[in-house]
Amino acid sequence: MEKMSRVTTALGSSAISGRTMFCHLDAPANAISVCRDASQVVVAGRNIFKIYALEEDQFVEKLNLRVGRKPSLNFSCADVMWHQMEENLLATAATNGAVVTWNLGKPSRNKQDQLFTEHKRTVNKVCFHPTEVYMLLSGSQDGFMKCFDLRKKESVSTFSGQSESVRDVQFSMKDYFTFAASFENGNVQLWDIRRPDRYERMFTAHTGPVFCCDWHPDDRGWLATGGRDKMVKVWDMTTNRAKEIFCVQTIASVARVKWRPEKKFHLATCSMMVDHNIYVWDVRRPFIPFATFEEHKDVTTGIVWRHQHDPHFLLSGSKDSTLYQHMFKDATRPVDKANPEGLCFGLFGDLAFAAKESLISSDSNRKPYPGGDRRYPIFFFKKPDQTEQFAHVSSALSVFETDLDSNCMDWFVKTAQLYLLCGKPFAELCDHNAKVARELKRPQVSTTWTMLRIMFSDPANLTPGPNHPLSKLGTLPLMNSFNMKEMNSGMGAESRLERSKGESRQDNSHLEPGNSLISNNNEDNEETEGSDGQAEYMFGDAELDDDDLYSMEHDNQTEEQEYTLPQEAFQLRHEIMDNPSAPEHLQQDKADSPHVSGNEAEVTCLTPIESFSLISISQPLFTPQLPASFFCPIVREMLSYYAEKGDVQMAVSVLIVLGERIRKEIDDLTQEHWYTSYIDLLQRFELWNVSNEVIKLSTCSAITCLNQTSTTLHINCSNCKRPMSNRGWICDRCHQCASVCAVCHHVVKGLFVWCQGCNHGGHLEHIRNWLKSSAHCPAGCGHLCEYT
Amino acid sequence: MSIQYEDPTLAGSYDVVGSFPKSFGYGAEEQDLEENCSTSADKPRILLMGLRRSGKSSIQKVVFHKMSPNETLFLESTNKIYKDDISSSSFVNFQIWDFPGQVDFLDPTFDSEMIFKGTGALIFVIDAQDDYVEALERLHLTVSRAYKVNPDINFEVFIHKVDGLSDDHKIETQRDIHQRTNDELADANLEKLHLSLYLTSIYDHSIFEAFSKVVQKLLPQLPTLENLLNIFISHSGIEKAFLFDVVSKIYIATDSSPVDMQSYELCCDMIDVVIDVSCIYGLMQDGSGCAYDKESSAIIRLNNSTVLYLKEVTKFLALVCILREESFERKGLIEYNFHCFRKAIHEVFEVGNLPQGARSSSNNLTGLKYAGAHNGSAV
């Protein structure tokens, strides 16, 4: 205690000052140590052993301890320690297993004092007792720790860790008799210096070697350890079982760890490989270093705080042959550069967003999670440090919940199952798909399908269903689709912050007025159909067959009874059969807005149709021929838009339905990419049938061959059970026809049905006929065949 | 990356691609060095034991027969004691005994005397992904029995298949196993018996590292080798050096700086590359010749200004170093130092063949043969 007070007064009298400075050494340093009054530092390495004085703004070489003509291996130091009580006493650990003490008070040039060569392998660490002058501890690669009394010629006691090489030994600051040792197999042992036969306590601290340990200078129970597993752990040793209280994850294996004086929660680390920086951590904030020193160009091998009561000076030696004094005020603070915003998705689509408090509060649009007034936002305040100006960070955390429905992919599954991709006329497919989409409350998709039908149906066939309601109130559905689009893009841009429950409802609310308007329109139209010229004009196509009508009816959600009305209209239409369509109009439109996105373009192309329908009687605008290829660029953009939005389903479905009409417009790689993405999605949802259909319908060669590569048919001969070669129907080995019909004795090339009891069978038809007359096997084997 | 590869004329045979030849077909003048070390009867043995399906044969195959870890899935379970004498191809002068998991020690035909006498290390393999209570009972039984017969055995426990566990889980498992086994041993009054635990997996290099440590414990020359390496690297400006057993990629010694997994893996990979390239281009037209011999050496320059340097030391050993490009400018110095180092290693193993008395006296001499002045002026 008396000693301690002297130290503090020493600090008071010779108040340490200095700046960040460095000096070049001749060789890489392995370890450094400071003397008690913080005025000198010793640097030791394989080829260096020197003492430097720490002056105001430079290092001054005081003494070279490597003397003598022939350098002995005893000089090749792995570690060095300056006694904290005795100013003239130093100890080094040599790579050849020698422990050497040095007495600076010796008058001769060679200051070597004692030499202990008891260890067989490299000594990794030497440690003086903090208060006892003559007590020195060493830990070696050979797994032994030895305690030396410097008044004797040999070790006083030997401690066998029995667990591989010792990497570090440290006397406890507060417990006189205790020391900790860390081992290469991940263990940390606590020993009582009086009891060499068995450790007091042992625990596994790290996976892989523990390279260093350090007792907390003030708190007697705390031990920090660092290991190859890139972690620094702080253990509370006061409890019965060593308890891990803090854990800091670093980016490289930890070579040294040193508690920062006067700061309870701070420690400095340096790493052994890759990373050359020195970090000072606040163990309570293990994710970002409190401060970083980035001066060294190679691995830092030794760090030490200059004075045991001064937290502002850190000394470090490195393999780049430099010795640095770092001023704490010059350290970089990674916190300042850190991005204080964080965003994370939960397992069920919940979203947590943390941001600087100011950011959140200033943006009034962002409403935090409504139910969380009590719990959210949570504010994190870092207590302002008295001596350090740590970046004052306060952040607000908002949690947003999504209701499960909006996130579920039911629509995807349903759509995949219900969409028709082939097997019907094009227009019908479009209508069907549009209906599916609408029923799933996806009006934009639905409209797209309808548009497609309009665009690509035979121009003469151009009887756009939706125009029918549009004739009067056409802008409303358009508005609807615009809104949808805006909302979707908005969702992307605003990182879906507000994907709260409201959204899907918003969705619906957008939808419902639109729908109701459509149906209202329909009713209006149906009522006025007979007399209203404009409406009649809309059905300007005599070639409409029942199927088309049918689909139209679906489209417009009219009842079947009113079905007759349009048919009346048909006859009327004959008169105005050769009304021109409006390509010029469209082209103008297109030229006006060349950069419109696919969706908008579609919408704009509606406008002229609509307008023409309003003014159609007086001024017919349509030319009879409307080239389908004209729309291709628009459709292509539309497909890319969907694919980019994540709805690859739409892109692929349209691609298949349009088939040749659009295929050449899109490059094969993109197509293939869409196909594979969609197939992958389908398979994840276990929609094997749909996926197979898509593969079958795809026009990409890379996709169609998927089925061939993944499907193998092994054909075995039914007689000899060996695999058939693929030539013909005759087995190579038994020279008989495989799968012969038992009734007609011809090879069965179609459906083959056989009895599982006797393995005989044949053409389905023949066997069926046979069984009508006899229950026995037609092959004559006597088996009573059973077919289910 | 550039590889300079020098390959000499070769004589020998090499037949199985992907596995190592049993014999290297070395020149006759070197034959005496390792051959007369010991006859097979008194070779130290490494026993591999453990419950069935714990991975013993896989370990043996992966470490000593270069089997790829994925292939071990198809290994049949072992049903009789499988002795593998690898001394003809490897420096590790040991026999590996792979015990089937279902050996019954109480069976009177099981000759524990014969088995455990002359055994250097007993490796007990525990499947960490399985419930290990039964394995621990078995471990206790095996270990206490072996200890009675031969108290000098090193008992090593491989907590195996840890590739499936998280880091926390690993450490927890190790702690738990350590706790339980030590309690049991204490109950049985066997505190002296010491178990070393290793976390291993065949899918990374941890199994090689663990095996390296097991083998190193059995090497009486280890301190000398380590010192030699220390001296060699400090005089040549080398960062890290391993003395590898080429066949198994076990390092039998390294300098005293800590082993970093990445460096070790890099060196292992280098050996693979060298042997593979040598197999492709180094063999004679008729496939005769061998992949590793006196002239084998390789230099690989990495793009992070690091150089990997491999040199043959003895028939089975290779020195693999990692050094900076700047240091490699003094290649002559390194070569010279290596020459001294190689001579010293040969002496060490010759001493190993001398009677006990002569050993200690000549061991210390070897370290002092370096003229390698660090500043390069010696060259």
PDB file of N, CA and C in Angstrom, chain A residues 46-47 73 76 95-97 120-122 124 141 161-164 167 184-185 187 198-199 202 204-207 211 228-231 233 235 241 253 272-273 298 319, chain B residues 167 170-172 174-175 178 182 192 194 197-199 209 213 216-217 222-223 226-227 230-231 233-235 238-239 255-263 324 368 374:
ATOM      1  N   ARG A  46      13.716 -10.833 -31.647  1.00  0.00           N
ATOM      2  CA  ARG A  46      14.685 -11.876 -31.947  1.00  0.00           C
ATOM      3  C   ARG A  46      16.080 -11.280 -32.128  1.00  0.00           C
ATOM      4  N   ASN A  47      16.147 -10.094 -32.705  1.00  0.00           N
ATOM      5  CA  ASN A  47      17.457  -9.507 -32.978  1.00  0.00           C
ATOM      6  C   ASN A  47      17.596  -8.121 -32.381  1.00  0.00           C
ATOM      7  N   LEU A  73      22.137 -17.142 -28.370  1.00  0.00           N
ATOM      8  CA  LEU A  73      20.710 -17.389 -28.565  1.00  0.00           C
ATOM      9  C   LEU A  73      19.893 -16.894 -27.385  1.00  0.00           C
ATOM     10  N   SER A  76      17.810 -13.871 -28.021  1.00  0.00           N
ATOM     11  CA  SER A  76      16.668 -13.911 -28.922  1.00  0.00           C
ATOM     12  C   SER A  76      15.388 -13.967 -28.093  1.00  0.00           C
ATOM     13  N   THR A  95      13.934 -17.662 -26.971  1.00  0.00           N
ATOM     14  CA  THR A  95      13.289 -18.706 -27.781  1.00  0.00           C
ATOM     15  C   THR A  95      13.961 -20.067 -27.585  1.00  0.00           C
ATOM     16  N   ASN A  96      15.148 -20.076 -27.037  1.00  0.00           N
ATOM     17  CA  ASN A  96      15.782 -21.381 -26.828  1.00  0.00           C
ATOM     18  C   ASN A  96      15.473 -21.966 -25.458  1.00  0.00           C
ATOM     19  N   GLY A  97      14.602 -21.329 -24.731  1.00  0.00           N
ATOM     20  CA  GLY A  97      14.169 -21.899 -23.463  1.00  0.00           C
ATOM     21  C   GLY A  97      14.854 -21.282 -22.243  1.00  0.00           C
ATOM     22  N   LYS A 120      12.819 -26.664 -21.611  1.00  0.00           N
ATOM     23  CA  LYS A 120      13.360 -27.344 -22.786  1.00  0.00           C
ATOM     24  C   LYS A 120      12.991 -26.614 -24.065  1.00  0.00           C
ATOM     25  N   ARG A 121      11.859 -25.993 -24.056  1.00  0.00           N
ATOM     26  CA  ARG A 121      11.402 -25.338 -25.284  1.00  0.00           C
ATOM     27  C   ARG A 121      11.241 -23.842 -25.027  1.00  0.00           C
ATOM     28  N   THR A 122      10.887 -23.163 -26.084  1.00  0.00           N
ATOM     29  CA  THR A 122      10.763 -21.716 -26.018  1.00  0.00           C
ATOM     30  C   THR A 122       9.962 -21.251 -24.800  1.00  0.00           C
ATOM     31  N   ASN A 124       7.579 -18.603 -23.490  1.00  0.00           N
ATOM     32  CA  ASN A 124       6.686 -17.647 -24.138  1.00  0.00           C
ATOM     33  C   ASN A 124       6.439 -16.407 -23.303  1.00  0.00           C
ATOM     34  N   GLN A 141       6.660 -23.228 -23.782  1.00  0.00           N
ATOM     35  CA  GLN A 141       6.083 -24.094 -24.795  1.00  0.00           C
ATOM     36  C   GLN A 141       6.018 -25.559 -24.326  1.00  0.00           C
ATOM     37  N   GLY A 161       1.094 -27.777 -16.233  1.00  0.00           N
ATOM     38  CA  GLY A 161      -0.286 -27.528 -16.647  1.00  0.00           C
ATOM     39  C   GLY A 161      -0.929 -28.746 -17.258  1.00  0.00           C
ATOM     40  N   GLN A 162      -0.116 -29.686 -17.699  1.00  0.00           N
ATOM     41  CA  GLN A 162      -0.595 -30.904 -18.320  1.00  0.00           C
ATOM     42  C   GLN A 162      -1.531 -30.638 -19.479  1.00  0.00           C
ATOM     43  N   SER A 163      -1.448 -29.479 -20.037  1.00  0.00           N
ATOM     44  CA  SER A 163      -2.290 -29.289 -21.206  1.00  0.00           C
ATOM     45  C   SER A 163      -1.563 -28.415 -22.207  1.00  0.00           C
ATOM     46  N   GLU A 164      -0.527 -28.961 -22.782  1.00  0.00           N
ATOM     47  CA  GLU A 164       0.177 -28.310 -23.863  1.00  0.00           C
ATOM     48  C   GLU A 164       0.892 -27.030 -23.459  1.00  0.00           C
ATOM     49  N   ARG A 167       0.946 -20.175 -22.962  1.00  0.00           N
ATOM     50  CA  ARG A 167       1.098 -18.977 -23.786  1.00  0.00           C
ATOM     51  C   ARG A 167       1.249 -17.709 -22.952  1.00  0.00           C
ATOM     52  N   GLU A 184      -2.399 -23.465 -24.918  1.00  0.00           N
ATOM     53  CA  GLU A 184      -2.687 -23.593 -26.342  1.00  0.00           C
ATOM     54  C   GLU A 184      -3.924 -24.430 -26.638  1.00  0.00           C
ATOM     55  N   ASN A 185      -4.366 -25.224 -25.684  1.00  0.00           N
ATOM     56  CA  ASN A 185      -5.549 -26.033 -25.984  1.00  0.00           C
ATOM     57  C   ASN A 185      -6.837 -25.351 -25.553  1.00  0.00           C
ATOM     58  N   ASN A 187      -7.449 -23.794 -22.608  1.00  0.00           N
ATOM     59  CA  ASN A 187      -7.742 -23.760 -21.183  1.00  0.00           C
ATOM     60  C   ASN A 187      -7.096 -22.561 -20.503  1.00  0.00           C
ATOM     61  N   ARG A 198      -1.104 -29.053  -8.018  1.00  0.00           N
ATOM     62  CA  ARG A 198      -2.358 -29.083  -8.744  1.00  0.00           C
ATOM     63  C   ARG A 198      -2.943 -27.672  -8.855  1.00  0.00           C
ATOM     64  N   TYR A 199      -3.528 -27.408  -9.996  1.00  0.00           N
ATOM     65  CA  TYR A 199      -4.140 -26.101 -10.178  1.00  0.00           C
ATOM     66  C   TYR A 199      -5.369 -25.939  -9.289  1.00  0.00           C
ATOM     67  N   MET A 202      -9.589 -24.799 -13.242  1.00  0.00           N
ATOM     68  CA  MET A 202      -9.305 -24.785 -14.669  1.00  0.00           C
ATOM     69  C   MET A 202     -10.624 -24.685 -15.419  1.00  0.00           C
ATOM     70  N   THR A 204     -12.261 -24.163 -19.657  1.00  0.00           N
ATOM     71  CA  THR A 204     -12.009 -23.980 -21.080  1.00  0.00           C
ATOM     72  C   THR A 204     -12.549 -22.617 -21.481  1.00  0.00           C
ATOM     73  N   ALA A 205     -11.643 -21.766 -21.947  1.00  0.00           N
ATOM     74  CA  ALA A 205     -12.059 -20.396 -22.228  1.00  0.00           C
ATOM     75  C   ALA A 205     -12.342 -20.174 -23.708  1.00  0.00           C
ATOM     76  N   HIS A 206     -11.544 -20.780 -24.556  1.00  0.00           N
ATOM     77  CA  HIS A 206     -11.674 -20.532 -25.991  1.00  0.00           C
ATOM     78  C   HIS A 206     -11.567 -21.849 -26.743  1.00  0.00           C
ATOM     79  N   THR A 207     -12.076 -21.845 -27.952  1.00  0.00           N
ATOM     80  CA  THR A 207     -11.745 -22.942 -28.852  1.00  0.00           C
ATOM     81  C   THR A 207     -10.441 -22.551 -29.527  1.00  0.00           C
ATOM     82  N   PHE A 211      -4.082 -16.973 -26.271  1.00  0.00           N
ATOM     83  CA  PHE A 211      -2.764 -16.378 -26.421  1.00  0.00           C
ATOM     84  C   PHE A 211      -2.411 -15.424 -25.281  1.00  0.00           C
ATOM     85  N   ARG A 228      -7.223 -17.513 -30.330  1.00  0.00           N
ATOM     86  CA  ARG A 228      -7.193 -17.638 -31.779  1.00  0.00           C
ATOM     87  C   ARG A 228      -8.601 -17.618 -32.357  1.00  0.00           C
ATOM     88  N   ASP A 229      -9.584 -17.882 -31.532  1.00  0.00           N
ATOM     89  CA  ASP A 229     -10.954 -17.864 -32.034  1.00  0.00           C
ATOM     90  C   ASP A 229     -11.483 -16.436 -32.193  1.00  0.00           C
ATOM     91  N   LYS A 230     -10.574 -15.460 -32.168  1.00  0.00           N
ATOM     92  CA  LYS A 230     -10.901 -14.066 -32.465  1.00  0.00           C
ATOM     93  C   LYS A 230     -11.804 -13.434 -31.423  1.00  0.00           C
ATOM     94  N   MET A 231     -11.726 -13.925 -30.226  1.00  0.00           N
ATOM     95  CA  MET A 231     -12.597 -13.358 -29.204  1.00  0.00           C
ATOM     96  C   MET A 231     -11.785 -12.909 -27.997  1.00  0.00           C
ATOM     97  N   LYS A 233     -12.590 -12.449 -24.054  1.00  0.00           N
ATOM     98  CA  LYS A 233     -13.634 -12.740 -23.081  1.00  0.00           C
ATOM     99  C   LYS A 233     -13.200 -12.213 -21.725  1.00  0.00           C
ATOM    100  N   TRP A 235     -13.824 -12.726 -17.775  1.00  0.00           N
ATOM    101  CA  TRP A 235     -14.363 -13.725 -16.860  1.00  0.00           C
ATOM    102  C   TRP A 235     -14.445 -13.145 -15.460  1.00  0.00           C
ATOM    103  N   ARG A 241     -17.841 -20.953 -10.345  1.00  0.00           N
ATOM    104  CA  ARG A 241     -17.503 -21.380 -11.680  1.00  0.00           C
ATOM    105  C   ARG A 241     -17.217 -20.118 -12.480  1.00  0.00           C
ATOM    106  N   SER A 253      -7.173 -13.162 -34.792  1.00  0.00           N
ATOM    107  CA  SER A 253      -6.833 -13.778 -33.516  1.00  0.00           C
ATOM    108  C   SER A 253      -6.138 -12.759 -32.617  1.00  0.00           C
ATOM    109  N   MET A 272      -2.657 -10.967 -34.069  1.00  0.00           N
ATOM    110  CA  MET A 272      -1.455 -11.714 -34.383  1.00  0.00           C
ATOM    111  C   MET A 272      -1.224 -11.791 -35.885  1.00  0.00           C
ATOM    112  N   MET A 273      -2.302 -11.764 -36.625  1.00  0.00           N
ATOM    113  CA  MET A 273      -2.200 -11.914 -38.072  1.00  0.00           C
ATOM    114  C   MET A 273      -3.086 -10.858 -38.722  1.00  0.00           C
ATOM    115  N   ASP A 298       2.717  -3.250 -39.923  1.00  0.00           N
ATOM    116  CA  ASP A 298       2.777  -4.707 -39.819  1.00  0.00           C
ATOM    117  C   ASP A 298       2.156  -5.095 -38.475  1.00  0.00           C
ATOM    118  N   LYS A 319       6.107  -5.620 -35.702  1.00  0.00           N
ATOM    119  CA  LYS A 319       7.005  -6.331 -36.604  1.00  0.00           C
ATOM    120  C   LYS A 319       7.540  -5.419 -37.700  1.00  0.00           C
TER     121      LYS A 319
ATOM    122  N   ASP B 167     -20.049 -22.401 -32.353  1.00  0.00           N
ATOM    123  CA  ASP B 167     -18.869 -22.145 -31.534  1.00  0.00           C
ATOM    124  C   ASP B 167     -19.164 -22.300 -30.043  1.00  0.00           C
ATOM    125  N   LYS B 170     -19.609 -25.899 -29.170  1.00  0.00           N
ATOM    126  CA  LYS B 170     -18.329 -26.606 -29.129  1.00  0.00           C
ATOM    127  C   LYS B 170     -17.700 -26.489 -27.752  1.00  0.00           C
ATOM    128  N   ILE B 171     -17.613 -25.231 -27.309  1.00  0.00           N
ATOM    129  CA  ILE B 171     -16.889 -24.975 -26.065  1.00  0.00           C
ATOM    130  C   ILE B 171     -17.658 -25.593 -24.899  1.00  0.00           C
ATOM    131  N   GLU B 172     -18.967 -25.540 -25.017  1.00  0.00           N
ATOM    132  CA  GLU B 172     -19.804 -26.105 -23.957  1.00  0.00           C
ATOM    133  C   GLU B 172     -19.598 -27.616 -23.903  1.00  0.00           C
ATOM    134  N   GLN B 174     -16.999 -29.308 -24.944  1.00  0.00           N
ATOM    135  CA  GLN B 174     -15.662 -29.614 -24.442  1.00  0.00           C
ATOM    136  C   GLN B 174     -15.619 -29.484 -22.926  1.00  0.00           C
ATOM    137  N   ARG B 175     -16.238 -28.438 -22.436  1.00  0.00           N
ATOM    138  CA  ARG B 175     -16.249 -28.196 -20.998  1.00  0.00           C
ATOM    139  C   ARG B 175     -16.966 -29.338 -20.278  1.00  0.00           C
ATOM    140  N   HIS B 178     -14.966 -32.533 -20.395  1.00  0.00           N
ATOM    141  CA  HIS B 178     -13.833 -32.400 -19.489  1.00  0.00           C
ATOM    142  C   HIS B 178     -14.268 -32.594 -18.044  1.00  0.00           C
ATOM    143  N   ASN B 182     -13.184 -35.917 -15.840  1.00  0.00           N
ATOM    144  CA  ASN B 182     -12.307 -35.697 -14.692  1.00  0.00           C
ATOM    145  C   ASN B 182     -12.972 -36.079 -13.382  1.00  0.00           C
ATOM    146  N   LYS B 192      -4.000 -38.842 -11.521  1.00  0.00           N
ATOM    147  CA  LYS B 192      -2.738 -38.707 -12.257  1.00  0.00           C
ATOM    148  C   LYS B 192      -2.939 -38.860 -13.752  1.00  0.00           C
ATOM    149  N   HIS B 194      -4.040 -38.209 -17.157  1.00  0.00           N
ATOM    150  CA  HIS B 194      -4.409 -36.933 -17.770  1.00  0.00           C
ATOM    151  C   HIS B 194      -4.955 -37.122 -19.173  1.00  0.00           C
ATOM    152  N   LEU B 197      -7.965 -32.996 -24.462  1.00  0.00           N
ATOM    153  CA  LEU B 197      -9.144 -32.930 -25.337  1.00  0.00           C
ATOM    154  C   LEU B 197      -8.837 -32.093 -26.572  1.00  0.00           C
ATOM    155  N   TYR B 198      -9.355 -32.543 -27.703  1.00  0.00           N
ATOM    156  CA  TYR B 198      -9.220 -31.779 -28.939  1.00  0.00           C
ATOM    157  C   TYR B 198     -10.583 -31.743 -29.621  1.00  0.00           C
ATOM    158  N   LEU B 199     -10.885 -30.624 -30.198  1.00  0.00           N
ATOM    159  CA  LEU B 199     -12.091 -30.544 -31.024  1.00  0.00           C
ATOM    160  C   LEU B 199     -11.656 -30.790 -32.467  1.00  0.00           C
ATOM    161  N   GLU B 209      -4.284 -30.851 -37.217  1.00  0.00           N
ATOM    162  CA  GLU B 209      -3.602 -30.160 -36.135  1.00  0.00           C
ATOM    163  C   GLU B 209      -3.592 -31.022 -34.880  1.00  0.00           C
ATOM    164  N   LYS B 213      -0.351 -32.629 -32.910  1.00  0.00           N
ATOM    165  CA  LYS B 213       0.002 -32.465 -31.503  1.00  0.00           C
ATOM    166  C   LYS B 213       0.207 -33.815 -30.831  1.00  0.00           C
ATOM    167  N   GLN B 216       3.540 -35.021 -31.996  1.00  0.00           N
ATOM    168  CA  GLN B 216       4.630 -34.241 -31.410  1.00  0.00           C
ATOM    169  C   GLN B 216       4.931 -34.675 -29.979  1.00  0.00           C
ATOM    170  N   LYS B 217       3.882 -35.037 -29.257  1.00  0.00           N
ATOM    171  CA  LYS B 217       4.102 -35.448 -27.874  1.00  0.00           C
ATOM    172  C   LYS B 217       4.947 -36.717 -27.804  1.00  0.00           C
ATOM    173  N   LEU B 222      11.531 -33.362 -30.185  1.00  0.00           N
ATOM    174  CA  LEU B 222      10.770 -32.162 -30.480  1.00  0.00           C
ATOM    175  C   LEU B 222      11.442 -30.861 -30.047  1.00  0.00           C
ATOM    176  N   PRO B 223      11.919 -30.761 -28.789  1.00  0.00           N
ATOM    177  CA  PRO B 223      12.540 -29.486 -28.397  1.00  0.00           C
ATOM    178  C   PRO B 223      13.704 -29.101 -29.300  1.00  0.00           C
ATOM    179  N   GLU B 226      12.380 -27.903 -32.615  1.00  0.00           N
ATOM    180  CA  GLU B 226      11.786 -26.577 -32.482  1.00  0.00           C
ATOM    181  C   GLU B 226      12.870 -25.507 -32.389  1.00  0.00           C
ATOM    182  N   ASN B 227      13.880 -25.817 -31.634  1.00  0.00           N
ATOM    183  CA  ASN B 227      14.985 -24.857 -31.530  1.00  0.00           C
ATOM    184  C   ASN B 227      15.645 -24.637 -32.874  1.00  0.00           C
ATOM    185  N   ASN B 230      13.513 -22.438 -34.852  1.00  0.00           N
ATOM    186  CA  ASN B 230      13.573 -21.071 -34.338  1.00  0.00           C
ATOM    187  C   ASN B 230      14.806 -20.360 -34.861  1.00  0.00           C
ATOM    188  N   ILE B 231      15.919 -21.072 -34.755  1.00  0.00           N
ATOM    189  CA  ILE B 231      17.173 -20.455 -35.185  1.00  0.00           C
ATOM    190  C   ILE B 231      17.128 -20.211 -36.682  1.00  0.00           C
ATOM    191  N   ILE B 233      14.630 -19.762 -38.717  1.00  0.00           N
ATOM    192  CA  ILE B 233      13.779 -18.683 -39.218  1.00  0.00           C
ATOM    193  C   ILE B 233      14.269 -17.316 -38.762  1.00  0.00           C
ATOM    194  N   SER B 234      14.843 -17.244 -37.566  1.00  0.00           N
ATOM    195  CA  SER B 234      15.277 -15.914 -37.132  1.00  0.00           C
ATOM    196  C   SER B 234      16.503 -15.478 -37.921  1.00  0.00           C
ATOM    197  N   HIS B 235      17.288 -16.420 -38.420  1.00  0.00           N
ATOM    198  CA  HIS B 235      18.459 -16.036 -39.204  1.00  0.00           C
ATOM    199  C   HIS B 235      18.153 -15.840 -40.674  1.00  0.00           C
ATOM    200  N   ILE B 238      12.410 -15.483 -41.927  1.00  0.00           N
ATOM    201  CA  ILE B 238      11.202 -16.220 -42.319  1.00  0.00           C
ATOM    202  C   ILE B 238      10.141 -16.008 -41.250  1.00  0.00           C
ATOM    203  N   GLU B 239       8.903 -15.918 -41.688  1.00  0.00           N
ATOM    204  CA  GLU B 239       7.821 -15.646 -40.738  1.00  0.00           C
ATOM    205  C   GLU B 239       7.434 -16.897 -39.949  1.00  0.00           C
ATOM    206  N   ASP B 255       8.152 -23.643 -35.508  1.00  0.00           N
ATOM    207  CA  ASP B 255       8.831 -22.735 -34.597  1.00  0.00           C
ATOM    208  C   ASP B 255       7.868 -22.327 -33.497  1.00  0.00           C
ATOM    209  N   SER B 256       8.352 -21.585 -32.525  1.00  0.00           N
ATOM    210  CA  SER B 256       7.549 -21.421 -31.320  1.00  0.00           C
ATOM    211  C   SER B 256       6.471 -20.353 -31.447  1.00  0.00           C
ATOM    212  N   SER B 257       6.450 -19.619 -32.566  1.00  0.00           N
ATOM    213  CA  SER B 257       5.367 -18.650 -32.683  1.00  0.00           C
ATOM    214  C   SER B 257       4.046 -19.400 -32.892  1.00  0.00           C
ATOM    215  N   PRO B 258       2.960 -18.808 -32.492  1.00  0.00           N
ATOM    216  CA  PRO B 258       1.687 -19.527 -32.518  1.00  0.00           C
ATOM    217  C   PRO B 258       1.300 -19.974 -33.928  1.00  0.00           C
ATOM    218  N   VAL B 259       0.685 -21.118 -33.994  1.00  0.00           N
ATOM    219  CA  VAL B 259       0.242 -21.637 -35.279  1.00  0.00           C
ATOM    220  C   VAL B 259      -1.081 -20.988 -35.633  1.00  0.00           C
ATOM    221  N   ASP B 260      -1.082 -20.430 -36.808  1.00  0.00           N
ATOM    222  CA  ASP B 260      -2.303 -19.815 -37.289  1.00  0.00           C
ATOM    223  C   ASP B 260      -2.929 -20.774 -38.287  1.00  0.00           C
ATOM    224  N   MET B 261      -4.213 -21.012 -38.144  1.00  0.00           N
ATOM    225  CA  MET B 261      -4.856 -22.032 -38.972  1.00  0.00           C
ATOM    226  C   MET B 261      -4.695 -21.748 -40.454  1.00  0.00           C
ATOM    227  N   GLN B 262      -4.845 -20.486 -40.838  1.00  0.00           N
ATOM    228  CA  GLN B 262      -4.758 -20.160 -42.264  1.00  0.00           C
ATOM    229  C   GLN B 262      -3.387 -20.492 -42.823  1.00  0.00           C
ATOM    230  N   SER B 263      -2.337 -20.154 -42.068  1.00  0.00           N
ATOM    231  CA  SER B 263      -0.996 -20.444 -42.563  1.00  0.00           C
ATOM    232  C   SER B 263      -0.824 -21.952 -42.711  1.00  0.00           C
ATOM    233  N   ARG B 324       8.153 -13.164 -46.335  1.00  0.00           N
ATOM    234  CA  ARG B 324       7.812 -11.996 -47.129  1.00  0.00           C
ATOM    235  C   ARG B 324       8.720 -11.925 -48.339  1.00  0.00           C
ATOM    236  N   LEU B 368      24.214 -25.016 -33.144  1.00  0.00           N
ATOM    237  CA  LEU B 368      25.198 -23.950 -33.271  1.00  0.00           C
ATOM    238  C   LEU B 368      25.879 -23.901 -34.626  1.00  0.00           C
ATOM    239  N   HIS B 374      22.464 -12.458 -40.138  1.00  0.00           N
ATOM    240  CA  HIS B 374      21.156 -12.012 -40.588  1.00  0.00           C
ATOM    241  C   HIS B 374      21.253 -10.944 -41.666  1.00  0.00           C
TER     242      HIS B 374
END
